[in-house]
Coordinates of C-alpha atoms in Angstrom, one line a residue:
Chain A
M1 CA 0.0 0.0 0.0
T2 CA 1.3 3.3 -1.1
I3 CA 0.5 7.0 -0.5
R4 CA 1.0 8.6 -3.9
P5 CA 1.1 12.4 -3.6
L6 CA -0.7 14.5 -6.2
A7 CA 0.4 17.6 -8.2
D8 CA 3.5 19.3 -6.6
R9 CA 3.2 17.4 -3.3
V10 CA 5.8 15.3 -1.7
L11 CA 5.5 12.6 1.0
V12 CA 8.3 13.0 3.6
K13 CA 9.3 10.8 6.5
I14 CA 10.4 13.1 9.4
E15 CA 13.8 12.4 10.8
E16 CA 14.5 11.7 14.4
V17 CA 16.4 14.6 16.0
Q18 CA 20.1 14.1 15.7
E19 CA 22.7 16.0 17.6
K20 CA 25.5 15.9 15.0
T21 CA 25.8 14.3 11.6
A22 CA 28.7 12.1 10.6
S23 CA 30.4 14.9 8.7
G24 CA 30.1 17.3 11.7
I25 CA 27.4 19.6 10.5
Y26 CA 24.9 20.1 13.3
I27 CA 21.4 21.0 12.3
P28 CA 19.4 21.0 15.6
Q29 CA 15.7 20.2 15.5
T30 CA 14.7 21.7 18.8
A31 CA 11.4 23.4 19.6
Q32 CA 13.0 26.8 18.8
E33 CA 14.0 25.8 15.3
K34 CA 11.8 26.7 12.4
T35 CA 13.0 24.0 10.1
Q36 CA 12.9 20.2 10.2
I37 CA 14.6 17.5 8.1
G38 CA 12.9 14.6 6.5
T39 CA 13.5 12.0 3.8
V40 CA 11.4 12.0 0.6
I41 CA 9.3 8.8 0.3
A42 CA 7.2 9.6 -2.7
V43 CA 6.7 12.5 -5.1
G44 CA 3.9 13.9 -7.2
E45 CA 4.1 14.5 -11.0
G46 CA 4.3 18.3 -10.7
T47 CA 2.1 20.8 -12.4
D48 CA 2.4 23.2 -15.3
K49 CA 3.5 25.8 -12.8
V50 CA 5.5 24.0 -10.2
K51 CA 8.0 21.2 -11.0
V52 CA 9.0 18.6 -8.4
T53 CA 12.7 19.0 -8.1
V54 CA 13.4 16.5 -5.3
K55 CA 13.4 12.8 -5.7
V56 CA 12.8 9.7 -3.6
G57 CA 15.6 9.3 -1.0
D58 CA 16.5 13.0 -0.9
R59 CA 16.9 14.5 2.6
V60 CA 15.1 17.8 2.6
M61 CA 14.8 20.7 4.9
H62 CA 11.3 22.2 5.2
D63 CA 9.4 24.7 7.2
K64 CA 8.4 23.0 10.5
F65 CA 4.9 24.3 10.4
S66 CA 4.0 23.5 6.8
G67 CA 2.4 20.5 5.3
T68 CA -0.3 18.0 6.4
S69 CA 0.7 15.2 8.8
V70 CA -0.4 11.7 8.2
K71 CA 0.3 8.6 10.3
A72 CA 0.9 5.2 8.7
D73 CA 2.5 2.0 10.3
G74 CA 3.2 4.0 13.5
Q75 CA 5.4 6.4 11.5
E76 CA 4.6 10.0 11.1
Y77 CA 4.7 11.4 7.6
L78 CA 4.2 14.8 6.1
I79 CA 2.6 15.7 2.8
L80 CA 4.4 18.9 1.7
S81 CA 4.1 21.2 -1.3
M82 CA 7.3 22.0 -3.2
K83 CA 7.1 25.6 -2.0
D84 CA 7.5 24.4 1.6
I85 CA 10.8 22.6 0.9
L86 CA 13.7 25.0 1.4
A87 CA 16.7 22.9 0.5
I88 CA 18.2 19.5 -0.1
I89 CA 20.7 18.3 2.5
E90 CA 23.6 16.3 0.9
Chain B
M1 CA -29.6 9.8 -11.4
T2 CA -26.1 11.1 -11.2
I3 CA -24.3 14.0 -9.6
R4 CA -21.8 15.2 -12.4
P5 CA -19.2 17.5 -10.9
L6 CA -18.1 20.5 -12.9
A7 CA -14.7 22.0 -13.8
D8 CA -11.9 20.5 -11.5
R9 CA -14.3 19.1 -9.0
V10 CA -14.6 15.5 -7.9
L11 CA -17.4 13.6 -6.1
V12 CA -16.1 11.5 -3.3
K13 CA -17.8 8.9 -1.1
I14 CA -16.4 9.2 2.4
E15 CA -15.0 5.9 3.8
E16 CA -16.1 4.5 7.1
V17 CA -13.2 4.7 9.7
Q18 CA -11.1 1.6 9.5
E19 CA -8.6 0.6 12.1
K20 CA -6.2 -1.2 9.9
T21 CA -6.1 -2.0 6.2
A22 CA -5.4 -5.4 4.8
S23 CA -1.8 -4.6 4.0
G24 CA -1.2 -3.3 7.5
I25 CA -1.0 0.4 6.9
Y26 CA -3.1 2.2 9.5
I27 CA -4.5 5.6 8.6
P28 CA -6.8 6.6 11.4
Q29 CA -9.7 8.9 10.8
T30 CA -10.2 10.2 14.3
A31 CA -11.3 13.6 15.3
Q32 CA -7.7 14.7 15.7
E33 CA -6.8 13.8 12.2
K34 CA -6.7 16.5 9.6
T35 CA -7.2 14.1 6.6
Q36 CA -9.9 11.8 5.5
I37 CA -10.1 9.0 2.9
G38 CA -12.8 8.6 0.3
T39 CA -13.5 6.9 -3.0
V40 CA -13.9 8.8 -6.2
I41 CA -17.4 8.4 -7.6
A42 CA -17.4 11.0 -10.4
V43 CA -15.0 13.6 -11.8
G44 CA -15.3 16.9 -13.7
E45 CA -13.6 17.5 -17.0
G46 CA -11.0 19.8 -15.6
T47 CA -10.2 23.3 -16.6
D48 CA -7.4 25.0 -18.7
K49 CA -5.6 25.6 -15.4
V50 CA -6.3 22.5 -13.4
K51 CA -6.4 18.9 -14.7
V52 CA -8.3 16.2 -12.9
T53 CA -5.6 13.6 -12.2
V54 CA -7.8 11.1 -10.2
K55 CA -10.3 8.7 -11.8
V56 CA -13.4 6.9 -10.7
G57 CA -12.6 4.3 -8.1
D58 CA -9.4 5.9 -6.8
R59 CA -9.1 6.1 -3.1
V60 CA -8.0 9.6 -2.2
M61 CA -6.8 11.4 0.9
H62 CA -8.1 14.9 1.3
D63 CA -8.1 17.7 3.8
K64 CA -10.9 16.9 6.3
F65 CA -12.3 20.4 6.3
S66 CA -12.4 21.0 2.6
G67 CA -15.2 20.5 0.1
T68 CA -19.0 20.8 0.2
S69 CA -20.9 17.9 1.7
V70 CA -24.1 16.6 0.0
K71 CA -26.3 13.7 1.0
A72 CA -27.9 11.3 -1.4
D73 CA -29.5 7.9 -0.7
G74 CA -28.5 8.2 3.0
Q75 CA -24.9 8.3 2.0
E76 CA -22.7 11.3 2.6
Y77 CA -20.7 12.6 -0.4
L78 CA -18.2 15.4 -0.7
I79 CA -17.7 17.6 -3.7
L80 CA -14.0 18.5 -3.7
S81 CA -11.7 20.6 -5.8
M82 CA -8.6 18.9 -7.1
K83 CA -6.5 21.2 -4.9
D84 CA -8.1 19.7 -1.8
I85 CA -6.9 16.2 -2.8
L86 CA -3.5 15.5 -1.3
A87 CA -2.8 11.9 -2.5
I88 CA -4.0 8.7 -3.9
I89 CA -3.9 5.7 -1.6
E90 CA -3.0 2.5 -3.5
Chain C
M1 CA -38.9 40.0 -21.8
T2 CA -35.7 38.2 -21.0
I3 CA -32.9 38.4 -18.4
R4 CA -29.7 37.7 -20.4
P5 CA -26.7 37.0 -18.1
L6 CA -23.4 38.4 -19.0
A7 CA -19.9 36.9 -19.1
D8 CA -19.7 33.6 -17.2
R9 CA -23.0 34.1 -15.4
V10 CA -26.0 31.9 -15.4
L11 CA -29.7 32.6 -14.6
V12 CA -31.1 29.8 -12.4
K13 CA -34.7 29.2 -11.2
I14 CA -34.6 27.7 -7.7
E15 CA -36.4 24.4 -7.2
E16 CA -39.0 23.9 -4.6
V17 CA -37.7 21.6 -1.9
Q18 CA -38.5 18.0 -2.8
E19 CA -38.3 15.1 -0.4
K20 CA -37.4 12.4 -2.8
T21 CA -36.8 12.4 -6.5
A22 CA -38.4 9.8 -8.9
S23 CA -35.2 7.7 -9.1
G24 CA -35.0 7.7 -5.3
I25 CA -32.0 10.0 -4.7
Y26 CA -32.8 12.3 -1.9
I27 CA -31.1 15.7 -1.9
P28 CA -32.7 17.6 0.9
Q29 CA -32.7 21.4 0.8
T30 CA -33.2 22.1 4.5
A31 CA -31.8 25.1 6.3
Q32 CA -28.8 23.0 7.3
E33 CA -27.8 22.2 3.8
K34 CA -25.1 24.2 2.1
T35 CA -26.3 23.4 -1.4
Q36 CA -29.4 24.1 -3.4
I37 CA -30.7 22.9 -6.7
G38 CA -32.0 25.0 -9.6
T39 CA -32.7 24.8 -13.3
V40 CA -30.7 26.9 -15.8
I41 CA -33.0 29.4 -17.6
A42 CA -30.3 31.4 -19.5
V43 CA -26.5 31.4 -19.8
G44 CA -23.9 34.0 -20.6
E45 CA -21.4 33.6 -23.4
G46 CA -18.5 32.9 -21.2
T47 CA -15.2 34.7 -21.0
D48 CA -11.7 34.0 -22.2
K49 CA -10.9 32.5 -18.8
V50 CA -14.2 30.8 -17.8
K51 CA -16.3 28.8 -20.2
V52 CA -20.0 28.2 -19.5
T53 CA -20.3 24.5 -19.4
V54 CA -24.0 24.2 -18.4
K55 CA -26.9 24.7 -20.8
V56 CA -30.5 25.9 -20.6
G57 CA -32.6 23.2 -18.9
D58 CA -29.7 21.6 -16.9
R59 CA -30.5 21.0 -13.2
V60 CA -27.5 22.4 -11.3
M61 CA -26.3 22.2 -7.7
H62 CA -24.8 25.4 -6.3
D63 CA -23.6 26.8 -3.1
K64 CA -26.7 28.1 -1.3
F65 CA -25.1 31.5 -0.3
S66 CA -23.6 32.4 -3.6
G67 CA -25.1 34.5 -6.4
T68 CA -27.4 37.5 -6.6
S69 CA -31.2 36.9 -6.2
V70 CA -33.7 38.6 -8.5
K71 CA -37.4 38.4 -8.5
A72 CA -39.5 38.3 -11.7
D73 CA -43.1 37.3 -12.2
G74 CA -43.3 36.2 -8.6
Q75 CA -40.6 33.7 -9.1
E76 CA -37.2 33.9 -7.4
Y77 CA -34.2 33.6 -9.7
L78 CA -30.5 33.6 -9.0
I79 CA -27.7 35.0 -11.1
L80 CA -24.7 32.7 -10.5
S81 CA -21.2 32.7 -11.7
M82 CA -19.9 29.4 -13.2
K83 CA -17.5 29.0 -10.2
D84 CA -20.6 28.8 -7.9
I85 CA -22.0 25.8 -9.7
L86 CA -20.7 22.6 -8.2
A87 CA -22.4 19.9 -10.3
I88 CA -25.1 19.0 -12.8
I89 CA -27.8 16.7 -11.5
E90 CA -28.9 14.2 -14.2
Chain D
M1 CA -20.6 67.7 -23.7
T2 CA -20.1 64.0 -23.1
I3 CA -18.8 61.7 -20.4
R4 CA -16.7 59.1 -22.2
P5 CA -15.9 56.2 -19.9
L6 CA -12.4 54.7 -20.1
A7 CA -11.3 51.0 -20.3
D8 CA -14.0 48.6 -19.4
R9 CA -16.3 51.2 -17.8
V10 CA -19.8 52.0 -18.8
L11 CA -21.9 55.1 -18.1
V12 CA -25.4 54.1 -17.0
K13 CA -28.5 56.3 -16.4
I14 CA -30.4 54.8 -13.4
E15 CA -34.1 54.0 -14.1
E16 CA -36.9 55.2 -12.0
V17 CA -38.5 52.5 -10.0
Q18 CA -41.3 50.9 -12.0
E19 CA -43.8 48.7 -10.5
K20 CA -44.4 46.5 -13.6
T21 CA -43.0 46.5 -17.1
A22 CA -45.2 46.5 -20.2
S23 CA -44.5 42.8 -20.8
G24 CA -45.4 42.0 -17.2
I25 CA -42.1 41.1 -15.6
Y26 CA -41.8 42.8 -12.3
I27 CA -38.3 43.7 -11.1
P28 CA -38.8 45.7 -8.0
Q29 CA -36.1 48.2 -7.0
T30 CA -36.9 48.5 -3.3
A31 CA -34.4 49.1 -0.6
Q32 CA -34.2 45.4 0.0
E33 CA -33.2 44.6 -3.5
K34 CA -29.6 44.1 -4.3
T35 CA -29.8 44.9 -8.0
Q36 CA -30.8 48.0 -9.9
I37 CA -31.6 48.6 -13.6
G38 CA -30.2 51.3 -15.8
T39 CA -29.8 52.2 -19.4
V40 CA -26.3 52.3 -21.0
I41 CA -25.5 55.9 -22.2
A42 CA -21.8 55.4 -23.2
V43 CA -19.2 52.6 -23.1
G44 CA -15.5 52.4 -22.9
E45 CA -13.3 50.7 -25.5
G46 CA -12.6 47.7 -23.3
T47 CA -9.2 46.4 -22.3
D48 CA -7.1 43.4 -23.3
K49 CA -8.5 41.5 -20.4
V50 CA -12.1 42.7 -20.3
K51 CA -14.4 43.3 -23.3
V52 CA -17.3 45.6 -23.1
T53 CA -20.2 43.4 -24.2
V54 CA -23.1 45.9 -23.7
K55 CA -23.9 48.7 -26.1
V56 CA -25.5 52.1 -25.9
G57 CA -29.3 51.8 -25.2
D58 CA -29.1 48.4 -23.5
R59 CA -31.0 48.1 -20.3
V60 CA -28.6 46.5 -17.8
M61 CA -29.0 45.0 -14.3
H62 CA -26.2 45.7 -11.9
D63 CA -25.2 45.3 -8.3
K64 CA -26.8 48.2 -6.5
F65 CA -23.8 49.1 -4.5
S66 CA -21.2 49.1 -7.2
G67 CA -19.9 51.9 -9.4
T68 CA -19.3 55.6 -8.9
S69 CA -22.2 58.0 -9.0
V70 CA -22.0 61.3 -10.9
K71 CA -24.6 63.9 -11.4
A72 CA -25.1 65.8 -14.6
D73 CA -28.1 67.9 -15.8
G74 CA -30.0 67.0 -12.6
Q75 CA -29.8 63.3 -13.6
E76 CA -27.9 60.7 -11.6
Y77 CA -25.5 58.5 -13.6
L78 CA -23.3 55.6 -12.6
I79 CA -19.9 54.7 -13.9
L80 CA -19.7 50.9 -13.7
S81 CA -17.1 48.4 -14.6
M82 CA -18.2 45.5 -16.8
K83 CA -17.7 43.1 -13.9
D84 CA -20.5 45.0 -12.0
I85 CA -23.1 44.4 -14.8
L86 CA -24.9 41.1 -14.2
A87 CA -27.3 40.9 -17.1
I88 CA -29.0 42.6 -20.0
I89 CA -32.8 43.0 -19.7
E90 CA -34.5 42.6 -23.1
Chain E
M1 CA 11.3 72.1 -15.6
T2 CA 8.9 69.3 -16.1
I3 CA 7.3 66.5 -14.0
R4 CA 7.4 63.5 -16.3
P5 CA 5.2 60.6 -15.0
L6 CA 6.4 57.1 -15.2
A7 CA 4.7 53.9 -16.4
D8 CA 0.9 54.2 -16.5
R9 CA 0.8 57.4 -14.5
V10 CA -0.6 60.7 -15.5
L11 CA 0.0 64.2 -14.2
V12 CA -3.3 66.1 -13.7
K13 CA -4.0 69.8 -12.8
I14 CA -7.1 69.9 -10.6
E15 CA -9.9 72.2 -11.9
E16 CA -11.4 74.8 -9.7
V17 CA -15.0 74.0 -8.8
Q18 CA -17.3 75.3 -11.5
E19 CA -21.0 75.6 -11.0
K20 CA -22.0 75.0 -14.6
T21 CA -20.1 74.4 -17.8
A22 CA -20.7 76.4 -21.0
S23 CA -22.6 73.5 -22.5
G24 CA -24.8 73.3 -19.5
I25 CA -23.7 70.0 -17.9
Y26 CA -23.3 70.5 -14.2
I27 CA -20.7 68.3 -12.5
P28 CA -20.5 69.6 -8.9
Q29 CA -17.3 69.0 -7.0
T30 CA -18.6 69.5 -3.5
A31 CA -17.3 67.6 -0.5
Q32 CA -20.0 65.0 -0.9
E33 CA -18.9 64.1 -4.4
K34 CA -16.6 61.2 -5.0
T35 CA -15.2 62.4 -8.2
Q36 CA -13.1 65.3 -9.3
I37 CA -12.2 66.8 -12.7
G38 CA -8.7 67.8 -13.9
T39 CA -6.8 68.5 -17.0
V40 CA -4.0 66.1 -18.2
I41 CA -0.6 67.9 -18.1
A42 CA 1.7 65.0 -18.9
V43 CA 1.4 61.3 -19.4
G44 CA 3.7 58.3 -18.9
E45 CA 4.6 55.8 -21.6
G46 CA 2.3 53.1 -20.3
T47 CA 3.4 49.5 -19.5
D48 CA 2.9 46.1 -21.1
K49 CA -0.2 45.6 -19.1
V50 CA -1.7 49.1 -19.0
K51 CA -1.9 51.5 -21.9
V52 CA -2.3 55.3 -21.3
T53 CA -5.4 56.2 -23.2
V54 CA -5.6 59.8 -22.3
K55 CA -3.5 62.6 -23.8
V56 CA -2.3 66.0 -22.7
G57 CA -5.1 68.5 -22.6
D58 CA -7.9 65.9 -21.9
R59 CA -10.3 66.8 -19.2
V60 CA -10.6 63.7 -17.0
M61 CA -12.9 62.6 -14.2
H62 CA -11.1 60.6 -11.4
D63 CA -11.8 59.2 -8.1
K64 CA -11.4 62.0 -5.6
F65 CA -9.3 60.0 -3.1
S66 CA -6.9 58.4 -5.5
G67 CA -3.4 59.5 -6.6
T68 CA -0.6 61.4 -5.0
S69 CA -0.8 65.2 -4.7
V70 CA 2.2 67.3 -5.5
K71 CA 2.5 71.1 -5.4
A72 CA 4.5 73.1 -8.0
D73 CA 4.3 76.9 -8.7
G74 CA 1.5 77.3 -6.2
Q75 CA -0.7 74.9 -8.2
E76 CA -1.8 71.6 -6.9
Y77 CA -1.2 68.6 -9.2
L78 CA -2.1 64.9 -8.9
I79 CA -0.2 62.0 -10.1
L80 CA -2.8 59.4 -11.0
S81 CA -2.6 55.8 -12.3
M82 CA -4.7 55.1 -15.4
K83 CA -6.9 52.8 -13.3
D84 CA -8.0 55.9 -11.2
I85 CA -9.3 57.7 -14.2
L86 CA -12.9 56.9 -14.8
A87 CA -13.8 59.0 -17.9
I88 CA -12.9 61.7 -20.3
I89 CA -15.1 64.8 -20.3
E90 CA -15.7 66.2 -23.7
Chain F
M1 CA 32.8 49.9 -3.3
T2 CA 29.4 49.9 -4.9
I3 CA 25.8 49.1 -3.9
R4 CA 24.4 47.4 -7.0
P5 CA 20.6 47.0 -6.8
L6 CA 19.0 43.8 -8.0
A7 CA 16.0 43.2 -10.2
D8 CA 13.8 46.3 -10.7
R9 CA 15.4 48.2 -7.8
V10 CA 17.1 51.5 -7.9
L11 CA 19.5 53.2 -5.5
V12 CA 18.6 56.8 -4.8
K13 CA 20.4 59.6 -3.0
I14 CA 17.8 61.7 -1.2
E15 CA 18.0 65.4 -1.9
E16 CA 18.2 68.1 0.7
V17 CA 15.0 70.1 1.0
Q18 CA 15.2 73.0 -1.4
E19 CA 12.9 75.9 -1.3
K20 CA 12.8 76.7 -5.0
T21 CA 14.6 75.3 -8.0
A22 CA 16.5 77.4 -10.5
S23 CA 13.7 77.3 -13.0
G24 CA 11.2 78.4 -10.4
I25 CA 9.3 75.2 -9.7
Y26 CA 8.8 74.7 -6.1
I27 CA 8.4 71.2 -4.8
P28 CA 8.4 71.4 -1.0
Q29 CA 9.6 68.4 1.0
T30 CA 8.0 69.2 4.3
A31 CA 6.7 66.7 6.8
Q32 CA 3.2 67.1 5.3
E33 CA 4.4 66.1 1.8
K34 CA 3.9 62.5 0.7
T35 CA 6.6 62.7 -2.0
Q36 CA 10.4 63.1 -1.9
I37 CA 13.0 63.8 -4.5
G38 CA 16.2 62.0 -5.0
T39 CA 18.9 61.3 -7.6
V40 CA 19.4 57.9 -9.1
I41 CA 22.9 56.5 -8.2
A42 CA 22.6 53.0 -9.5
V43 CA 19.9 50.8 -11.2
G44 CA 19.1 47.1 -11.4
E45 CA 18.8 45.2 -14.6
G46 CA 15.0 44.9 -14.5
T47 CA 12.9 41.8 -14.6
D48 CA 10.8 40.1 -17.2
K49 CA 7.8 41.9 -15.8
V50 CA 9.2 45.3 -14.7
K51 CA 11.6 47.4 -16.8
V52 CA 13.9 50.0 -15.2
T53 CA 13.0 53.2 -17.0
V54 CA 15.1 55.6 -15.1
K55 CA 18.9 56.0 -15.4
V56 CA 21.8 57.1 -13.3
G57 CA 21.6 60.8 -12.7
D58 CA 17.9 61.2 -13.1
R59 CA 16.1 63.2 -10.5
V60 CA 13.1 61.1 -9.4
M61 CA 10.0 61.8 -7.3
H62 CA 9.0 58.9 -5.1
D63 CA 6.5 58.0 -2.4
K64 CA 8.1 59.2 0.9
F65 CA 7.4 56.1 2.8
S66 CA 8.5 53.5 0.3
G67 CA 11.8 51.8 -0.1
T68 CA 14.5 50.6 2.3
S69 CA 16.9 53.1 3.7
V70 CA 20.7 52.4 3.9
K71 CA 23.5 54.6 5.1
A72 CA 26.9 54.8 3.5
D73 CA 29.6 57.4 3.9
G74 CA 27.3 59.4 6.2
Q75 CA 24.9 59.8 3.3
E76 CA 21.4 58.4 3.4
Y77 CA 20.3 56.3 0.4
L78 CA 17.1 54.5 -0.5
I79 CA 16.7 51.3 -2.3
L80 CA 13.4 51.7 -4.2
S81 CA 11.4 49.4 -6.5
M82 CA 10.4 50.9 -9.9
K83 CA 6.8 50.9 -8.8
D84 CA 7.6 53.4 -6.0
I85 CA 9.0 55.9 -8.4
L86 CA 6.2 58.2 -9.6
A87 CA 7.9 60.6 -12.0
I88 CA 11.2 62.0 -13.4
I89 CA 11.8 65.7 -12.6
E90 CA 13.5 67.4 -15.6
Chain G
M1 CA 27.7 17.9 3.7
T2 CA 26.0 20.6 1.8
I3 CA 22.8 22.6 2.1
R4 CA 21.5 23.0 -1.5
P5 CA 18.8 25.6 -1.7
L6 CA 15.8 24.9 -4.0
A7 CA 14.1 27.1 -6.6
D8 CA 14.9 30.8 -6.2
R9 CA 16.4 30.4 -2.8
V10 CA 19.9 31.3 -1.7
L11 CA 22.0 30.2 1.3
V12 CA 23.7 33.2 3.0
K13 CA 26.3 33.4 5.8
I14 CA 25.6 36.5 7.8
E15 CA 28.5 38.8 8.3
E16 CA 29.8 40.0 11.6
V17 CA 29.0 43.7 12.1
Q18 CA 31.9 45.8 10.8
E19 CA 32.3 49.4 11.6
K20 CA 33.9 50.5 8.4
T21 CA 35.0 48.7 5.2
A22 CA 38.5 49.0 3.7
S23 CA 37.2 51.4 1.0
G24 CA 35.6 53.6 3.6
I25 CA 31.9 52.8 3.0
Y26 CA 30.2 52.3 6.3
I27 CA 27.1 50.1 6.3
P28 CA 26.2 49.8 10.0
Q29 CA 24.3 46.7 11.1
T30 CA 22.9 48.0 14.3
A31 CA 19.5 47.0 15.8
Q32 CA 17.9 50.1 14.2
E33 CA 19.0 49.0 10.7
K34 CA 16.6 47.2 8.5
T35 CA 19.2 45.6 6.3
Q36 CA 21.9 43.1 6.9
I37 CA 24.9 41.9 4.8
G38 CA 25.8 38.3 4.1
T39 CA 27.9 36.2 1.7
V40 CA 26.3 33.8 -0.7
I41 CA 27.3 30.2 0.1
A42 CA 25.0 28.3 -2.3
V43 CA 22.2 29.1 -4.8
G44 CA 19.1 27.4 -6.2
E45 CA 18.6 26.8 -9.9
G46 CA 15.8 29.5 -10.1
T47 CA 12.3 29.0 -11.4
D48 CA 10.5 29.9 -14.6
K49 CA 9.4 33.1 -13.0
V50 CA 12.4 34.1 -10.8
K51 CA 16.0 33.9 -11.9
V52 CA 18.8 33.7 -9.4
T53 CA 21.1 36.6 -10.3
V54 CA 23.6 36.3 -7.5
K55 CA 26.4 33.8 -7.3
V56 CA 28.5 32.0 -4.7
G57 CA 30.8 34.5 -3.0
D58 CA 28.7 37.6 -3.7
R59 CA 28.2 39.9 -0.7
V60 CA 24.5 40.7 -0.6
M61 CA 22.3 43.2 1.3
H62 CA 19.0 41.8 2.4
D63 CA 16.0 42.7 4.5
K64 CA 16.9 41.9 8.1
F65 CA 13.6 40.2 8.9
S66 CA 13.3 38.0 5.8
G67 CA 14.4 34.4 5.3
T68 CA 14.6 31.3 7.4
S69 CA 17.6 30.9 9.8
V70 CA 19.4 27.6 10.1
K71 CA 22.5 26.8 12.2
A72 CA 25.3 24.5 11.0
D73 CA 28.8 24.1 12.5
G74 CA 28.1 26.9 15.0
Q75 CA 27.6 29.4 12.2
E76 CA 24.2 31.0 11.5
Y77 CA 23.0 30.8 8.0
L78 CA 19.9 32.2 6.3
I79 CA 17.9 30.7 3.5
L80 CA 16.6 33.7 1.5
S81 CA 14.4 34.0 -1.6
M82 CA 15.7 36.2 -4.4
K83 CA 13.0 38.8 -3.7
D84 CA 14.5 39.4 -0.2
I85 CA 17.9 40.3 -1.7
L86 CA 18.0 44.0 -2.4
A87 CA 21.5 44.6 -3.7
I88 CA 25.0 43.2 -4.3
I89 CA 27.8 45.0 -2.4
E90 CA 31.0 45.2 -4.5

C-alpha cells in the first residue's frame, strides 16, 4: 500500500532529532528551530506551474509548520508542497 | 440519477473509519486527524488551469475540512476541488 | 422579456424543496444544507478565462449562499457565476 | 458635452423604480433589492482582459452598491465596470 | 522644468470647482462628491499591461481620493494611475 | 565599493530640501508632503515583468514612505522598486 | 555535507558587524538598521518566474527580517528568496 502524492506534493518521513551528523554539521531540531529535516518517500508528478525538483531518497529541509501530517504504520509522515521545501541536505 | 461535478471538482464517497487496512497500513480517521479518505465516484472535465488527475474508483486522501458535503440515498458525499486532494492511496 | 446574463453568469430558477426524486435519490434542501438545486434558464457567453459548461434546462447544484437573487413574475431567480455551480444533476 | 468612460467602464442612467414593465415582468427596486436597472449611455473601449459586451441603449441589471455615481443635468448617472453588470434586460 | 510621470501614471491639474459648464452640464465638485475633474498635463509611456489612453489637454474625471498630490508653482497637481481615471469629459 | 541594486530596484540619494529650484518650480519636501525627490545613483537590470525606465543621474520623485533606507559614507540612500517611483523631474 | 537551496532560494552566511570597510563605506548593522549583509554560500537553480542573479561569493544586502535561519557548525545561515535580496555589495 502506497501513499501517492498529487500535483506538486511530496511525501516526507520526518527524521529523528540528531545531535550531530557524521560529517560534523549540526542542524538541531529543537522546539525553537523553524526547520525540520525529512526523507522523501514519494513525489507527485508536478504541475504546469511547479516542478517537483526533489526525488525519492533526498533528505530535505522544510518549514516546520508547513504540510499536512499523516500517520501510517506508526510512523509520522508529512505531505508537503514543493514551495514548503527549502533545501536538499547532501 | 447522477451528480456530475463541474470543472476541476470530484465527487467523493467518504470511507467508514477503519482501524487497519489489509496490508497493515493504518490511517486513522479520528477527530484529531486532519485528513480523511474517500473513494472517487465521479470527476469533472478539468479546466485549462487544473487537470483532474484522479479517476473513478481511486481512493483519495483529502483535507478533512475542505469541500462541500451533499447527502444522497442516505450516503454522505463530498464535492472536492482537485487542490483539496492530497494523495491517492494504493 | 428576458434576463440575459453576461460573461460567465447563469440565470437559475430555484427548485422547490422535494423530499425524494423519482429515481430515489434524496437531496434535501433544508436550512442545514449548504447546497441548493436549480434549473438553468439562461446562460452568458463565457469569457476567455471561464467557459460556461452548463446549458438551458440543466439542473444544477450550487452553493446556497452564492449569487445574486432577483425576482421576476413572482418567481425567485439567482444569477450565479460558473464558479458557484458545483455539479449537474442528471 | 459628453462623459466618455475609459477602459471597461460603462456610463449608465439609473431607471426610476417601476412597478411592472409592459410585458409583465416585475423587477422591484426597493431598498431590500440588491440589484438596480439602468440604461447604457456610453461605453469604454474595453481592455485586453475585459471586453465591453453591452452597447448604448441596452438596459442592464447591476449590483446596487457598485460603481461611482456622478450627477449631470440633474440626472444621476453611474460609472460601472463591466464586472458589476450582471445581465442585459430585453 | 517638467514632471514626467512614469509607467501608466498621468499628471493632472485639478480644476477649480465650477457651477455649470458652458454647454450646461453640471458636475459639482462638492465635499460630498466622490469624483473630481482635472486636466492632463503630462502622461507616462504606459506599461505592457496598462496603456495610457488619455492625452495632454484631456479633461478627465477621477476618483477624488486616488493619486498622490504634488505642489508646484503654487498649483496643486495629482499623479494618478490610469486605473484611477474613470472617464474623459468632452 | 558599490551598492548594485538587483531586479527592478534603484539606489537613490535623497535630496536636501530646497525651497525653490533654479527654474522656479517649487516642490516642497516638508513633513506634510507625501513625496520626496532623489537622484538615481545605480539601477538594477529589471525583470521580465518590470523594466527599469530611469537611469543614473535622473532626479526622481517617489513616495516618501516607500523603499528601504541604507546609510553609507554618512549619506542616506534609499533602495526603491520601480513601482515606488512616480515621475522623473527634468 | 551541503545545504543545497531549492528554486529561487539562496543560502547566505551572515557577516559580523563591521564598523567601516576597507574602502571607507560604512554600512552599519545596528539594531535600528533594516538591512543586513551576508555572503552567498549556495544558490538554487531558479524558477521559470524568478532567476537567481547572485552567485556564490557575492556579498548581498537583504532585508533583516526575511528568510529562514538555520544553524550549522556553530555558524548561523539564512535561506533567502531572491525577492528578499536588495543589492550586491561590491
